[in-house]
Amino acid sequence: MTLILRHRSAGFGLLVGRSPTCPSAFTGRQSGKIGPTIMKDSAYTSRRDFLKRTAGTAATGSLALAQTAKGKTVSLVVDSSDSMAATAPAGWAAQELAQALTAAGIQVRRHERIDQAGASDFVILASARTFPSAPAILKSAGVSAPDVPEGLSLVPTTVSGKPAILAYGHDSRGLVYALLELSDRVRHAADPIAALSISKPVTERPANAVRSIQRLFVSDVEDKPWFYDREMWPHYLTMLAAQRFNRFNLSFGIGYDFLRQVTDAYFLFLYPFLLSVPGHNVRAVNLSDAERDRNLETLRFISEQTVARGLEFQLGIWMHGYQWAASPDANYTIDGLTAENHGPYCRDALAALLKACPAIGGVTFRIHGESGVAEGSYPFWKTVFDGIRLSGRKVEIDMHAKGLDQGMIDVALATGMPVKVSPKFWAEHMGMPYHQADIREQEMPKGRTATGLMALSAGSRSFTRYGYADFLREDRRYSLIHRIWPGTQRLLLWGDPVMAAGYSRAFRFCGSDGVELMEPLSFKGRRGSGVAGGRCAYADAALQPRWDWEKYAYSYRVWGRAIYNPETDPDGWRRYLRNRFEAAAASTEAALSHASRILPIVTTAHLPSAANNTYWPEIYTNQPMVDPRRKNPYTDTPSPKVFGNTSPLDPQLFSRINDFADELLQGERGGKYSPIEVAQWLEDLAAEAGKHLAQATTQAAGKSGPEFRRLAIDVDLQIGLGRFFAAKFRSGVLYAIHDRSGDRAALEEALKAYRGARNIWAQIADRAKSVYVPDIAVGELAWLKGHWLDRLPAIDDDIAQMELRLDSAKPASEPRVRAAILESLGRPKRDAAACSHQPPVRFRPKEPVELAVSLENGAKLTAAHLHYRHVNQAERFETAAMEPHGGEYRAVIPASYTGSPYPLQYYFELKQGPGKSWLHPGFAADLTNQPYFVVTAAVAR
């Protein structure tokens, strides 16, 4: 087998330098010295290491693999005339492939020309569009390669009479992905030669321009070990590149939101922990010069290793405040700064940092009040951004969107640098795979005024806190990516390819450029809560991976590949499962997939707090159903602050528990998704996950090994969470029926369901007791730490409060109440009639948009309404009654409404009688589609 690659060096160390065809490649230090070498431990460097890292059944399979491949030869050819294939990232990826083949027992020869390959070798020809012969090879194979950045192709062909695979990339990064795909196939195959024998061409193109992972430093106790671990970083970054992420964001200064009661201040105000800035006598008190210099060198190392693998390196600086209030126990303080020199120091420090670490391609800034700088401080930020200009090169400015206004955007644009805006996706949580149709009432400005640090985000710009806000105007001069925060799921394993594909499509919403994921375990040890002993929080040491991210290897694989291409071949994750779990691969995939949908659905339908610092559904702090005076952390929820009054995170499409109870008692149903429907979704998902987990446990090879045990435990816990929330949702509706009617039967059923939920929670706690440590901390407050066992007393107290109402409850049920009880306990049916609607391709601004919907077979409606809105979360939906016309129902979005700079979004609410209403398009059976229509303008405005 022949693998043909083009190298700058025949040795293992690869020089990293600027290529005119690969601007993202690291350019070397400003002094002109040669850039970094790729470390020798960047992948499995020997067969022994390969077998060790794939222990158990995988190791056994690898031994057989090596025997199968023994004596085979691959020629790896990179033609010297192909400038993109000669870039450092492409050379590194070629080396990764060579190592994978060698570990599998295959001899690898490197050549610069195809005619150098042996007559019996299998040839791998690595090329990009700059290879002169590539068009002819592609044409002869009948392949149209993706003509877009980062596109890749794997093409079986014949070159100079030799059987070959063309590993082709539109550019350097596309070629990296093509080579790493071959490497991944080899590493996970029982027969590596067969894995390389591709029967038909593979072509893929990226759906999202930005596919970023963000790792946060928030704890000196928990995060220093991985920050300094030079053995870990090459493995981690190689994994990100192999799963087709193209940006890595290492963020600092997000350990606190407000600078009060600070205890762990390491890296909180970043610059003095890295640099001594000439002309400024600013330092971190208690930090030695040697440790400061080590920090800078470590950051330089990480950034260079990132760029050498073809990823962009983004630096996150989330704090620019420097004074800790009421913080006598802070481990570090900042000396030498005043209000007068604050801005100039930050400017000069940023410029010096960008010069010292030239691999930094962009900087993410938190610019709202939690940055320690009052919102509206435009002169300060102009001064800071001048530091980017002073660095002498192009550096992207990425601004976290909360509190952002046009004035701040203009300050960034004035630098001439690329500008990104990065709003939160589903608040500080992870909802279903679409953008919420509307935001909660709590985030609407409603004429608010505020002063101080949060003058904008708590006032007129409050709608920017938790969504895309008003940033998706079609005439924008900045790009936009969405950021998933870690409130919903940060500990338990996640992996659903179907949902991940839905998210991938959502991240392109209205021309968005992609996504940044705060990785699993984000905020672990935050606000001084860090403890030594491993970030994964396992009490059972046998479950602890060597590096925390290894637990989530499958999550990264599913996310990265689906975000790159939602239509990607599922073998990209299935080969991993086959390698680990053999016959149990399919059932393992199905179990985790169904379990992973549970918490995003809970988040979407019921959100007691948008803040991840308050609501943590994995280890839920109970919200009282009966007495709002009972202690609980949920301050940003409607009053009275009880379970039934909590808003969905998407209140436009989902109904509150109390509102749905009102509908049941009135016998008049709206089209919103009800808490009983959500409960049924959760019950069904939990049942499916449980069924497949039982199958996987029976089938799995190595089921006593740590990897399967970690997965099985986390799936089991998510199954329990689904059943718990389903039972509590049903109980909540039943209790609301009782609260409105006084009915005893409704109360008794509410108690029965609530006790059932309590028993499920007790089972979760017992399951987790010997697995996870007693105190899992992502903050210092009670609801940000502890264990599932700690949450039981509050549930018991709420049940006891509910029981006190039994004596005063009415003994007999009215017919309407009995019907409501039955519906709350039963399996809901959404009998949506088949609809037909053709959305317009575009609309013309300042002209009306005529819309029509019809039912199949000429069925009639008793009512139909069009709900529409600009794609602007500062606004609420408008509603228009639809009029029957022939066999369809019509409504018009008026010309006066279409003259804005925003796209339009809309959906229909249709009704056939008092008990039958539904939304169109609504959700498909897998709950992963966009449940409304979006149309953009046809002409420039």
PDB file of C-alpha atoms in Angstrom, residues 277-281:
ATOM      1  CA  VAL A 277       4.068  45.127  30.694  1.00  0.00           C
ATOM      2  CA  PRO A 278       6.730  47.798  30.107  1.00  0.00           C
ATOM      3  CA  GLY A 279       5.669  51.193  31.391  1.00  0.00           C
ATOM      4  CA  HIS A 280       3.181  49.727  33.862  1.00  0.00           C
ATOM      5  CA  ASN A 281       4.036  48.558  37.356  1.00  0.00           C
TER       6      ASN A 281
END
